[in-house]
mmCIF file of N, CA, C and O in Angstrom:
data_model
loop_
_atom_site.group_PDB
_atom_site.id
_atom_site.type_symbol
_atom_site.label_atom_id
_atom_site.label_comp_id
_atom_site.label_asym_id
_atom_site.label_seq_id
_atom_site.Cartn_x
_atom_site.Cartn_y
_atom_site.Cartn_z
ATOM 1 N N UNK A 814 -33.487 99.466 2.133
ATOM 2 C CA UNK A 814 -34.674 99.897 2.653
ATOM 3 C C UNK A 814 -35.300 100.902 1.622
ATOM 4 O O UNK A 814 -34.479 101.729 1.120
ATOM 5 N N UNK A 815 -36.465 100.619 1.025
ATOM 6 C CA UNK A 815 -36.862 101.509 0.019
ATOM 7 C C UNK A 815 -37.211 102.895 0.664
ATOM 8 O O UNK A 815 -37.028 103.900 -0.137
ATOM 9 N N UNK A 816 -37.502 103.035 1.701
ATOM 10 C CA UNK A 816 -37.751 104.404 2.500
ATOM 11 C C UNK A 816 -36.283 105.070 2.349
ATOM 12 O O UNK A 816 -36.503 106.396 2.087
ATOM 13 N N UNK A 817 -35.487 104.544 2.613
ATOM 14 C CA UNK A 817 -34.103 105.154 2.708
ATOM 15 C C UNK A 817 -33.635 105.799 1.305
ATOM 16 O O UNK A 817 -33.253 106.648 0.891
ATOM 17 N N UNK A 818 -33.944 104.729 0.220
ATOM 18 C CA UNK A 818 -33.607 105.034 -0.947
ATOM 19 C C UNK A 818 -34.576 106.142 -1.671
ATOM 20 O O UNK A 818 -34.020 107.160 -2.177
ATOM 21 N N UNK A 819 -35.863 106.230 -1.274
ATOM 22 C CA UNK A 819 -36.591 107.351 -1.528
ATOM 23 C C UNK A 819 -36.344 108.569 -0.896
ATOM 24 O O UNK A 819 -36.157 109.746 -1.468
ATOM 25 N N UNK A 820 -35.989 108.637 0.433
ATOM 26 C CA UNK A 820 -35.528 109.680 0.835
ATOM 27 C C UNK A 820 -34.218 110.464 0.457
ATOM 28 O O UNK A 820 -34.129 111.704 0.145
ATOM 29 N N UNK A 821 -33.134 109.539 0.228
ATOM 30 C CA UNK A 821 -31.889 110.135 -0.536
ATOM 31 C C UNK A 821 -32.339 110.599 -1.716
ATOM 32 O O UNK A 821 -31.445 111.783 -2.244
ATOM 33 N N UNK A 822 -33.057 110.102 -2.726
ATOM 34 C CA UNK A 822 -33.401 110.531 -3.940
ATOM 35 C C UNK A 822 -33.971 111.766 -3.662
ATOM 36 O O UNK A 822 -33.763 112.634 -4.562
ATOM 37 N N UNK A 823 -34.947 112.079 -2.928
ATOM 38 C CA UNK A 823 -35.657 113.269 -2.620
ATOM 39 C C UNK A 823 -34.638 114.527 -2.107
ATOM 40 O O UNK A 823 -34.669 115.572 -2.707
ATOM 41 N N UNK A 824 -33.538 113.909 -1.372
ATOM 42 C CA UNK A 824 -32.602 114.897 -1.008
ATOM 43 C C UNK A 824 -31.713 115.433 -2.064
ATOM 44 O O UNK A 824 -31.397 116.588 -2.118
ATOM 45 N N UNK A 825 -31.505 114.482 -2.837
ATOM 46 C CA UNK A 825 -30.728 114.946 -4.122
ATOM 47 C C UNK A 825 -31.322 115.823 -4.840
ATOM 48 O O UNK A 825 -30.743 116.918 -5.707
ATOM 49 N N UNK A 826 -32.741 115.641 -5.204
ATOM 50 C CA UNK A 826 -33.543 116.354 -5.976
ATOM 51 C C UNK A 826 -33.518 117.604 -5.400
ATOM 52 O O UNK A 826 -33.436 118.911 -6.102
ATOM 53 N N UNK A 827 -33.841 118.011 -3.992
ATOM 54 C CA UNK A 827 -33.857 119.137 -3.443
ATOM 55 C C UNK A 827 -32.335 119.902 -3.636
ATOM 56 O O UNK A 827 -32.366 121.068 -4.154
ATOM 57 N N UNK A 828 -31.250 119.357 -3.246
ATOM 58 C CA UNK A 828 -29.908 120.077 -3.487
ATOM 59 C C UNK A 828 -29.622 120.351 -4.957
ATOM 60 O O UNK A 828 -29.091 121.413 -5.121
ATOM 61 N N UNK A 829 -29.965 119.412 -5.881
ATOM 62 C CA UNK A 829 -29.664 119.904 -7.184
ATOM 63 C C UNK A 829 -30.468 120.932 -7.903
ATOM 64 O O UNK A 829 -30.067 121.606 -8.754
ATOM 65 N N UNK A 830 -31.689 120.999 -7.245
ATOM 66 C CA UNK A 830 -32.528 122.093 -7.825
ATOM 67 C C UNK A 830 -31.977 123.504 -7.489
ATOM 68 O O UNK A 830 -32.015 124.271 -8.080
ATOM 69 N N UNK A 831 -31.471 123.642 -6.071
ATOM 70 C CA UNK A 831 -31.080 124.757 -5.774
ATOM 71 C C UNK A 831 -29.610 125.049 -6.310
ATOM 72 O O UNK A 831 -29.190 126.149 -6.621
ATOM 73 N N UNK A 832 -28.753 124.109 -6.649
ATOM 74 C CA UNK A 832 -27.569 124.180 -7.196
ATOM 75 C C UNK A 832 -27.758 124.812 -8.582
ATOM 76 O O UNK A 832 -26.953 125.237 -9.054
ATOM 77 N N UNK A 833 -28.817 124.394 -9.244
ATOM 78 C CA UNK A 833 -29.063 124.808 -10.722
ATOM 79 C C UNK A 833 -29.192 126.316 -10.694
ATOM 80 O O UNK A 833 -28.858 126.933 -11.753
ATOM 81 N N UNK A 834 -29.597 127.157 -9.594
ATOM 82 C CA UNK A 834 -29.632 128.495 -9.523
ATOM 83 C C UNK A 834 -28.367 129.145 -9.594
ATOM 84 O O UNK A 834 -28.209 130.169 -9.935
ATOM 85 N N UNK A 835 -27.284 128.458 -8.994
ATOM 86 C CA UNK A 835 -26.003 128.906 -8.947
ATOM 87 C C UNK A 835 -24.929 128.309 -10.168
ATOM 88 O O UNK A 835 -23.957 128.716 -10.195
ATOM 89 N N UNK A 836 -25.611 127.588 -10.918
ATOM 90 C CA UNK A 836 -24.665 126.861 -11.905
ATOM 91 C C UNK A 836 -24.669 127.816 -13.120
ATOM 92 O O UNK A 836 -25.524 128.273 -13.467
ATOM 93 N N UNK A 837 -23.185 128.005 -13.526
ATOM 94 C CA UNK A 837 -23.247 128.784 -14.774
ATOM 95 C C UNK A 837 -23.796 128.048 -15.968
ATOM 96 O O UNK A 837 -24.259 126.952 -16.184
ATOM 97 N N UNK A 838 -24.386 129.087 -16.752
ATOM 98 C CA UNK A 838 -25.045 128.805 -18.198
ATOM 99 C C UNK A 838 -24.434 129.381 -19.152
ATOM 100 O O UNK A 838 -24.456 130.573 -19.240
ATOM 101 N N UNK A 839 -23.916 128.640 -20.046
ATOM 102 C CA UNK A 839 -23.313 129.333 -21.191
ATOM 103 C C UNK A 839 -24.125 128.590 -22.499
ATOM 104 O O UNK A 839 -25.160 129.266 -22.820
ATOM 105 N N UNK A 840 -23.672 127.435 -22.956
ATOM 106 C CA UNK A 840 -24.475 126.853 -23.958
ATOM 107 C C UNK A 840 -25.425 125.766 -23.242
ATOM 108 O O UNK A 840 -26.202 125.043 -23.940
ATOM 109 N N UNK A 841 -25.550 125.664 -22.002
ATOM 110 C CA UNK A 841 -26.514 124.898 -21.225
ATOM 111 C C UNK A 841 -25.718 123.286 -21.157
ATOM 112 O O UNK A 841 -26.251 122.424 -20.527
ATOM 113 N N UNK A 842 -24.581 123.337 -21.450
ATOM 114 C CA UNK A 842 -23.787 121.856 -21.224
ATOM 115 C C UNK A 842 -23.574 121.404 -19.937
ATOM 116 O O UNK A 842 -24.020 120.235 -19.720
ATOM 117 N N UNK A 843 -23.337 122.405 -19.029
ATOM 118 C CA UNK A 843 -22.915 122.088 -17.694
ATOM 119 C C UNK A 843 -24.361 121.697 -17.136
ATOM 120 O O UNK A 843 -24.439 120.489 -16.332
ATOM 121 N N UNK A 844 -25.208 122.535 -16.937
ATOM 122 C CA UNK A 844 -26.612 122.329 -16.315
ATOM 123 C C UNK A 844 -27.144 121.101 -16.729
ATOM 124 O O UNK A 844 -27.664 120.356 -16.158
ATOM 125 N N UNK A 845 -26.991 120.841 -17.997
ATOM 126 C CA UNK A 845 -27.683 119.624 -18.724
ATOM 127 C C UNK A 845 -27.049 118.367 -18.460
ATOM 128 O O UNK A 845 -27.442 117.082 -18.857
ATOM 129 N N UNK A 846 -25.788 118.556 -17.871
ATOM 130 C CA UNK A 846 -25.192 117.316 -17.701
ATOM 131 C C UNK A 846 -25.096 116.878 -15.946
ATOM 132 O O UNK A 846 -24.570 115.786 -15.778
ATOM 133 N N UNK A 847 -25.962 117.502 -15.387
ATOM 134 C CA UNK A 847 -26.223 117.122 -13.971
ATOM 135 C C UNK A 847 -26.925 115.752 -13.836
ATOM 136 O O UNK A 847 -27.507 115.085 -14.832
ATOM 137 N N UNK A 848 -26.532 115.074 -12.763
ATOM 138 C CA UNK A 848 -26.968 113.826 -12.483
ATOM 139 C C UNK A 848 -27.203 113.417 -11.012
ATOM 140 O O UNK A 848 -26.671 114.105 -10.287
ATOM 141 N N UNK A 849 -27.960 112.341 -10.634
ATOM 142 C CA UNK A 849 -27.956 111.869 -9.462
ATOM 143 C C UNK A 849 -28.198 110.508 -9.532
ATOM 144 O O UNK A 849 -28.626 109.656 -10.389
ATOM 145 N N UNK A 850 -27.625 109.802 -8.564
ATOM 146 C CA UNK A 850 -27.501 108.442 -8.335
ATOM 147 C C UNK A 850 -27.846 107.794 -6.749
ATOM 148 O O UNK A 850 -27.008 108.502 -6.084
ATOM 149 N N UNK A 851 -28.527 106.860 -6.601
ATOM 150 C CA UNK A 851 -28.574 106.393 -5.344
ATOM 151 C C UNK A 851 -28.216 104.823 -5.571
ATOM 152 O O UNK A 851 -28.690 104.122 -6.225
ATOM 153 N N UNK A 852 -27.403 104.370 -4.520
ATOM 154 C CA UNK A 852 -26.843 103.069 -4.352
ATOM 155 C C UNK A 852 -26.822 102.478 -3.220
ATOM 156 O O UNK A 852 -26.806 103.274 -2.237
ATOM 157 N N UNK A 853 -26.935 101.272 -3.077
ATOM 158 C CA UNK A 853 -26.958 100.715 -1.668
ATOM 159 C C UNK A 853 -25.647 99.703 -1.698
ATOM 160 O O UNK A 853 -25.766 98.747 -2.627
ATOM 161 N N UNK A 854 -24.766 100.188 -0.743
ATOM 162 C CA UNK A 854 -23.479 99.522 -0.662
ATOM 163 C C UNK A 854 -23.311 98.888 0.665
ATOM 164 O O UNK A 854 -23.031 99.801 1.728
ATOM 165 N N UNK A 855 -22.961 97.779 0.919
ATOM 166 C CA UNK A 855 -22.787 97.210 2.140
ATOM 167 C C UNK A 855 -23.929 97.571 3.175
ATOM 168 O O UNK A 855 -23.546 97.766 4.440
ATOM 169 N N UNK A 856 -25.058 97.649 2.749
ATOM 170 C CA UNK A 856 -26.204 97.836 3.583
ATOM 171 C C UNK A 856 -26.382 99.504 3.961
ATOM 172 O O UNK A 856 -27.353 99.645 4.678
ATOM 173 N N UNK A 857 -25.625 100.235 3.214
ATOM 174 C CA UNK A 857 -25.625 101.821 3.347
ATOM 175 C C UNK A 857 -26.173 102.214 2.155
ATOM 176 O O UNK A 857 -26.127 101.883 1.012
ATOM 177 N N UNK A 858 -27.264 103.231 2.340
ATOM 178 C CA UNK A 858 -27.789 103.959 1.097
ATOM 179 C C UNK A 858 -26.865 105.229 1.015
ATOM 180 O O UNK A 858 -26.741 105.959 1.783
ATOM 181 N N UNK A 859 -26.376 105.351 -0.349
ATOM 182 C CA UNK A 859 -25.475 106.187 -0.516
ATOM 183 C C UNK A 859 -26.105 107.260 -2.068
ATOM 184 O O UNK A 859 -26.426 106.494 -2.934
ATOM 185 N N UNK A 860 -26.065 108.504 -1.861
ATOM 186 C CA UNK A 860 -26.472 109.254 -2.880
ATOM 187 C C UNK A 860 -25.251 109.880 -3.424
ATOM 188 O O UNK A 860 -24.393 110.640 -2.704
ATOM 189 N N UNK A 861 -25.317 110.173 -4.648
ATOM 190 C CA UNK A 861 -24.370 110.852 -5.291
ATOM 191 C C UNK A 861 -24.931 111.835 -6.300
ATOM 192 O O UNK A 861 -25.905 111.421 -7.174
ATOM 193 N N UNK A 862 -24.418 113.022 -6.334
ATOM 194 C CA UNK A 862 -25.027 114.107 -7.337
ATOM 195 C C UNK A 862 -23.792 114.782 -7.913
ATOM 196 O O UNK A 862 -22.939 114.869 -7.241
ATOM 197 N N UNK A 863 -24.038 115.347 -9.267
ATOM 198 C CA UNK A 863 -22.703 116.076 -9.693
ATOM 199 C C UNK A 863 -23.152 116.263 -11.205
ATOM 200 O O UNK A 863 -24.255 116.218 -11.793
ATOM 201 N N UNK A 864 -22.010 116.677 -11.942
ATOM 202 C CA UNK A 864 -22.216 117.025 -13.479
ATOM 203 C C UNK A 864 -21.057 116.123 -14.238
ATOM 204 O O UNK A 864 -19.932 115.861 -13.859
ATOM 205 N N UNK A 865 -21.395 115.663 -15.283
ATOM 206 C CA UNK A 865 -20.611 114.852 -16.082
ATOM 207 C C UNK A 865 -19.669 115.559 -16.933
ATOM 208 O O UNK A 865 -18.734 115.085 -17.641
ATOM 209 N N UNK A 866 -19.781 116.829 -17.146
ATOM 210 C CA UNK A 866 -18.882 117.430 -17.990
ATOM 211 C C UNK A 866 -17.648 117.491 -17.330
ATOM 212 O O UNK A 866 -17.316 117.794 -16.130
ATOM 213 N N UNK A 867 -16.502 117.379 -18.139
ATOM 214 C CA UNK A 867 -15.220 117.167 -17.511
ATOM 215 C C UNK A 867 -14.717 118.520 -16.792
ATOM 216 O O UNK A 867 -13.737 118.289 -16.138
ATOM 217 N N UNK A 868 -15.046 119.554 -17.168
ATOM 218 C CA UNK A 868 -14.681 120.962 -16.491
ATOM 219 C C UNK A 868 -15.571 121.213 -15.246
ATOM 220 O O UNK A 868 -15.021 122.279 -14.612
ATOM 221 N N UNK A 869 -16.344 120.423 -14.939
ATOM 222 C CA UNK A 869 -17.334 120.806 -13.853
ATOM 223 C C UNK A 869 -16.592 121.002 -12.347
ATOM 224 O O UNK A 869 -16.877 122.149 -11.958
ATOM 225 N N UNK A 870 -15.705 120.132 -12.207
ATOM 226 C CA UNK A 870 -15.268 120.346 -10.883
ATOM 227 C C UNK A 870 -14.007 121.262 -10.919
ATOM 228 O O UNK A 870 -13.918 122.142 -9.921
ATOM 229 N N UNK A 871 -13.306 121.720 -11.977
ATOM 230 C CA UNK A 871 -12.325 122.721 -12.168
ATOM 231 C C UNK A 871 -12.999 124.221 -12.033
ATOM 232 O O UNK A 871 -12.619 125.019 -11.255
ATOM 233 N N UNK A 872 -14.066 124.336 -12.550
ATOM 234 C CA UNK A 872 -14.885 125.421 -12.641
ATOM 235 C C UNK A 872 -15.593 125.516 -11.095
ATOM 236 O O UNK A 872 -15.617 126.638 -10.628
ATOM 237 N N UNK A 873 -16.137 124.691 -10.391
ATOM 238 C CA UNK A 873 -16.681 124.365 -9.265
ATOM 239 C C UNK A 873 -15.657 124.902 -8.168
ATOM 240 O O UNK A 873 -15.864 125.748 -7.270
ATOM 241 N N UNK A 874 -14.407 124.632 -8.256
ATOM 242 C CA UNK A 874 -13.399 124.714 -7.262
ATOM 243 C C UNK A 874 -12.856 125.833 -7.453
ATOM 244 O O UNK A 874 -12.023 126.460 -6.646
ATOM 245 N N UNK A 875 -12.674 126.540 -8.588
ATOM 246 C CA UNK A 875 -11.863 127.850 -8.883
ATOM 247 C C UNK A 875 -12.545 128.793 -8.357
ATOM 248 O O UNK A 875 -13.897 129.480 -8.263
ATOM 249 N N UNK A 876 -12.053 129.579 -7.216
ATOM 250 C CA UNK A 876 -12.422 130.725 -6.533
ATOM 251 C C UNK A 876 -12.291 132.039 -7.479
ATOM 252 O O UNK A 876 -11.639 132.169 -8.206
ATOM 253 N N UNK A 877 -13.168 132.944 -7.031
ATOM 254 C CA UNK A 877 -13.167 134.222 -7.670
ATOM 255 C C UNK A 877 -13.804 134.579 -8.947
ATOM 256 O O UNK A 877 -13.564 135.757 -9.578
ATOM 257 N N UNK A 878 -14.369 133.659 -9.638
ATOM 258 C CA UNK A 878 -14.704 133.850 -10.976
ATOM 259 C C UNK A 878 -16.314 134.454 -10.860
ATOM 260 O O UNK A 878 -16.842 134.220 -10.075
ATOM 261 N N UNK A 879 -16.523 135.072 -11.968
ATOM 262 C CA UNK A 879 -18.089 135.523 -12.033
ATOM 263 C C UNK A 879 -18.410 135.363 -13.476
ATOM 264 O O UNK A 879 -17.529 135.141 -14.363
ATOM 265 N N UNK A 880 -19.702 135.016 -13.649
ATOM 266 C CA UNK A 880 -20.132 134.721 -15.076
ATOM 267 C C UNK A 880 -20.142 136.025 -15.966
ATOM 268 O O UNK A 880 -20.111 137.220 -15.438
ATOM 269 N N UNK A 881 -19.718 135.662 -17.336
ATOM 270 C CA UNK A 881 -19.513 136.945 -18.171
ATOM 271 C C UNK A 881 -20.985 137.343 -18.781
ATOM 272 O O UNK A 881 -21.683 136.288 -19.124
ATOM 273 N N UNK A 882 -21.039 138.527 -18.890
ATOM 274 C CA UNK A 882 -22.514 139.049 -19.234
ATOM 275 C C UNK A 882 -22.355 138.992 -20.948
ATOM 276 O O UNK A 882 -21.354 138.917 -21.451
ATOM 277 N N UNK A 883 -23.475 138.823 -21.465
ATOM 278 C CA UNK A 883 -23.458 138.537 -23.004
ATOM 279 C C UNK A 883 -22.962 140.025 -23.740
ATOM 280 O O UNK A 883 -23.010 141.057 -22.973
ATOM 281 N N UNK A 884 -22.109 139.934 -24.744
ATOM 282 C CA UNK A 884 -21.583 140.894 -25.061
ATOM 283 C C UNK A 884 -20.137 141.342 -24.617
ATOM 284 O O UNK A 884 -19.525 142.002 -25.086
ATOM 285 N N UNK A 885 -19.865 140.455 -23.377
ATOM 286 C CA UNK A 885 -18.268 140.775 -22.986
ATOM 287 C C UNK A 885 -17.469 140.234 -24.073
ATOM 288 O O UNK A 885 -17.627 139.024 -24.703
ATOM 289 N N UNK A 886 -16.294 140.922 -24.350
ATOM 290 C CA UNK A 886 -15.382 140.322 -25.151
ATOM 291 C C UNK A 886 -14.837 138.733 -24.581
ATOM 292 O O UNK A 886 -14.493 138.823 -23.423
ATOM 293 N N UNK A 887 -14.613 137.949 -25.770
ATOM 294 C CA UNK A 887 -14.141 136.714 -25.271
ATOM 295 C C UNK A 887 -15.361 135.756 -24.788
ATOM 296 O O UNK A 887 -15.174 134.536 -24.517
ATOM 297 N N UNK A 888 -16.489 136.106 -24.737
ATOM 298 C CA UNK A 888 -17.640 135.439 -24.232
ATOM 299 C C UNK A 888 -18.427 134.817 -25.530
ATOM 300 O O UNK A 888 -18.625 135.736 -26.528
ATOM 301 N N UNK A 889 -18.623 133.675 -25.490
ATOM 302 C CA UNK A 889 -19.389 132.998 -26.600
ATOM 303 C C UNK A 889 -20.718 133.209 -26.487
ATOM 304 O O UNK A 889 -21.180 133.870 -25.401
ATOM 305 N N UNK A 890 -21.477 133.214 -27.560
ATOM 306 C CA UNK A 890 -23.014 133.343 -27.449
ATOM 307 C C UNK A 890 -23.537 132.258 -26.606
ATOM 308 O O UNK A 890 -23.116 131.092 -26.694
ATOM 309 N N UNK A 891 -24.451 132.714 -25.994
ATOM 310 C CA UNK A 891 -25.211 131.605 -24.984
ATOM 311 C C UNK A 891 -25.750 132.266 -23.893
ATOM 312 O O UNK A 891 -26.149 133.430 -23.776
ATOM 313 N N UNK A 892 -26.157 131.288 -22.971
ATOM 314 C CA UNK A 892 -27.003 131.770 -21.720
ATOM 315 C C UNK A 892 -26.105 132.597 -20.725
ATOM 316 O O UNK A 892 -25.024 132.638 -20.800
ATOM 317 N N UNK A 893 -26.794 133.314 -19.963
ATOM 318 C CA UNK A 893 -26.492 134.069 -18.844
ATOM 319 C C UNK A 893 -26.866 133.656 -17.508
ATOM 320 O O UNK A 893 -28.208 133.810 -17.597
ATOM 321 N N UNK A 894 -26.186 133.342 -16.225
ATOM 322 C CA UNK A 894 -26.820 133.282 -14.944
ATOM 323 C C UNK A 894 -26.155 134.275 -14.154
ATOM 324 O O UNK A 894 -25.215 134.005 -13.756
ATOM 325 N N UNK A 895 -26.760 135.531 -13.771
ATOM 326 C CA UNK A 895 -25.911 136.479 -12.964
ATOM 327 C C UNK A 895 -25.837 135.690 -11.510
ATOM 328 O O UNK A 895 -25.001 136.330 -10.846
ATOM 329 N N UNK A 896 -26.563 134.669 -11.080
ATOM 330 C CA UNK A 896 -26.348 134.246 -9.770
ATOM 331 C C UNK A 896 -25.196 133.127 -9.748
ATOM 332 O O UNK A 896 -24.753 132.567 -8.677
ATOM 333 N N UNK A 897 -24.598 132.863 -11.095
ATOM 334 C CA UNK A 897 -23.557 131.691 -11.045
ATOM 335 C C UNK A 897 -22.311 132.108 -10.218
ATOM 336 O O UNK A 897 -21.934 133.463 -10.075
ATOM 337 N N UNK A 898 -21.601 131.118 -9.563
ATOM 338 C CA UNK A 898 -20.615 131.341 -9.068
ATOM 339 C C UNK A 898 -19.734 130.227 -8.496
ATOM 340 O O UNK A 898 -20.239 129.088 -8.633
ATOM 341 N N UNK A 899 -18.616 130.124 -7.799
ATOM 342 C CA UNK A 899 -17.863 129.066 -7.406
ATOM 343 C C UNK A 899 -18.745 128.189 -6.317
ATOM 344 O O UNK A 899 -19.679 128.779 -5.585
ATOM 345 N N UNK A 900 -18.448 127.004 -6.272
ATOM 346 C CA UNK A 900 -18.969 126.257 -5.305
ATOM 347 C C UNK A 900 -20.539 126.054 -5.460
ATOM 348 O O UNK A 900 -21.241 125.961 -4.637
ATOM 349 N N UNK A 901 -20.874 125.942 -6.804
ATOM 350 C CA UNK A 901 -22.466 126.021 -6.996
ATOM 351 C C UNK A 901 -22.872 124.889 -6.358
ATOM 352 O O UNK A 901 -24.234 125.049 -6.136
ATOM 353 N N UNK A 902 -22.436 123.655 -6.578
ATOM 354 C CA UNK A 902 -22.949 122.480 -6.172
ATOM 355 C C UNK A 902 -23.095 122.540 -4.411
ATOM 356 O O UNK A 902 -24.310 122.040 -3.985
ATOM 357 N N UNK A 903 -21.858 122.903 -3.905
ATOM 358 C CA UNK A 903 -22.075 122.681 -2.336
ATOM 359 C C UNK A 903 -23.015 123.787 -1.882
ATOM 360 O O UNK A 903 -23.663 123.488 -1.063
ATOM 361 N N UNK A 904 -23.140 124.955 -2.466
ATOM 362 C CA UNK A 904 -24.097 125.896 -2.029
ATOM 363 C C UNK A 904 -25.438 125.494 -2.226
ATOM 364 O O UNK A 904 -26.253 125.736 -1.308
ATOM 365 N N UNK A 905 -25.764 124.781 -3.123
ATOM 366 C CA UNK A 905 -27.037 124.299 -3.359
ATOM 367 C C UNK A 905 -27.496 123.287 -2.334
ATOM 368 O O UNK A 905 -28.688 123.273 -1.644
ATOM 369 N N UNK A 906 -26.696 122.434 -1.812
ATOM 370 C CA UNK A 906 -26.836 121.320 -0.784
ATOM 371 C C UNK A 906 -26.889 122.094 0.526
ATOM 372 O O UNK A 906 -27.675 121.824 1.348
ATOM 373 N N UNK A 907 -25.996 123.087 0.824
ATOM 374 C CA UNK A 907 -25.812 123.692 2.098
ATOM 375 C C UNK A 907 -27.038 124.684 2.575
ATOM 376 O O UNK A 907 -27.643 124.652 3.367
ATOM 377 N N UNK A 908 -27.443 125.282 1.406
ATOM 378 C CA UNK A 908 -28.656 126.269 1.505
ATOM 379 C C UNK A 908 -30.067 125.478 1.728
ATOM 380 O O UNK A 908 -30.731 126.172 2.275
ATOM 381 N N UNK A 909 -30.036 124.297 1.257
ATOM 382 C CA UNK A 909 -31.328 123.646 1.501
ATOM 383 C C UNK A 909 -31.159 122.594 2.703
ATOM 384 O O UNK A 909 -32.024 121.475 2.849
ATOM 385 N N UNK A 910 -30.250 122.545 3.522
ATOM 386 C CA UNK A 910 -29.998 121.556 4.632
ATOM 387 C C UNK A 910 -31.267 121.609 5.358
ATOM 388 O O UNK A 910 -31.573 120.347 5.810
ATOM 389 N N UNK A 911 -31.810 122.443 5.869
ATOM 390 C CA UNK A 911 -32.921 122.371 6.767
ATOM 391 C C UNK A 911 -34.187 121.634 6.009
ATOM 392 O O UNK A 911 -34.765 120.809 6.533
ATOM 393 N N UNK A 912 -34.319 121.975 4.853
ATOM 394 C CA UNK A 912 -35.470 121.201 4.214
ATOM 395 C C UNK A 912 -35.060 120.069 3.839
ATOM 396 O O UNK A 912 -35.842 119.075 4.058
ATOM 397 N N UNK A 913 -33.728 119.478 3.346
ATOM 398 C CA UNK A 913 -33.522 118.017 3.539
ATOM 399 C C UNK A 913 -33.666 117.320 4.752
ATOM 400 O O UNK A 913 -34.166 116.149 4.533
ATOM 401 N N UNK A 914 -33.276 118.182 5.842
ATOM 402 C CA UNK A 914 -33.427 117.161 7.399
ATOM 403 C C UNK A 914 -34.950 116.912 7.456
ATOM 404 O O UNK A 914 -35.446 116.003 7.853
ATOM 405 N N UNK A 915 -35.704 117.908 7.242
ATOM 406 C CA UNK A 915 -37.255 117.800 7.580
ATOM 407 C C UNK A 915 -37.714 116.928 6.329
ATOM 408 O O UNK A 915 -38.635 115.933 6.803
ATOM 409 N N UNK A 916 -37.317 116.841 5.157
ATOM 410 C CA UNK A 916 -37.676 115.766 4.274
ATOM 411 C C UNK A 916 -37.307 114.399 4.827
ATOM 412 O O UNK A 916 -38.202 113.519 4.709
ATOM 413 N N UNK A 917 -36.346 114.179 5.059
ATOM 414 C CA UNK A 917 -35.732 112.862 5.493
ATOM 415 C C UNK A 917 -36.446 112.286 6.671
ATOM 416 O O UNK A 917 -36.942 111.240 6.574
ATOM 417 N N UNK A 918 -36.608 113.181 7.655
ATOM 418 C CA UNK A 918 -37.517 112.890 8.669
ATOM 419 C C UNK A 918 -39.000 112.424 8.467
ATOM 420 O O UNK A 918 -39.470 111.337 8.765
ATOM 421 N N UNK A 919 -39.572 113.227 7.631
ATOM 422 C CA UNK A 919 -40.903 112.768 7.066
ATOM 423 C C UNK A 919 -40.992 111.248 6.352
ATOM 424 O O UNK A 919 -41.937 110.754 6.822
ATOM 425 N N UNK A 920 -40.080 111.260 5.573
ATOM 426 C CA UNK A 920 -40.015 110.119 4.875
ATOM 427 C C UNK A 920 -39.809 108.940 5.508
ATOM 428 O O UNK A 920 -40.502 107.767 5.517
ATOM 429 N N UNK A 921 -38.698 109.061 6.599
ATOM 430 C CA UNK A 921 -38.446 107.684 7.330
ATOM 431 C C UNK A 921 -39.579 107.562 8.497
ATOM 432 O O UNK A 921 -39.523 106.451 8.861
ATOM 433 N N UNK A 922 -40.296 108.523 8.725
ATOM 434 C CA UNK A 922 -41.155 108.276 9.916
ATOM 435 C C UNK A 922 -42.526 107.603 9.276
ATOM 436 O O UNK A 922 -43.284 106.809 10.045
ATOM 437 N N UNK A 923 -42.784 107.587 7.929
ATOM 438 C CA UNK A 923 -43.988 106.957 7.319
ATOM 439 C C UNK A 923 -43.796 105.479 7.129
ATOM 440 O O UNK A 923 -42.790 104.981 7.226
#
């Protein structure tokens, strides 16, 4: 169903946009590796979102880290995101759950 594919795509866009707020930025490699994909498998529409950088999951799952400020010893030159933290992808989707639900209902109703 095209509406289901469109709805899932919009949900992924909403969640990933919020996840970007919490994603660490150093050289921009991680945030620029974000992806989203919608597939129809066995009559079900499935959405997948994530990051292609090989360290993304390890960083996402590691608890207790904070982004290093510029000028910190051991920090390479690059960007800084003071909002970054563990579970950045999960947080993006969890914090937008009500908007995702409303968006899904709106699209599927039309």
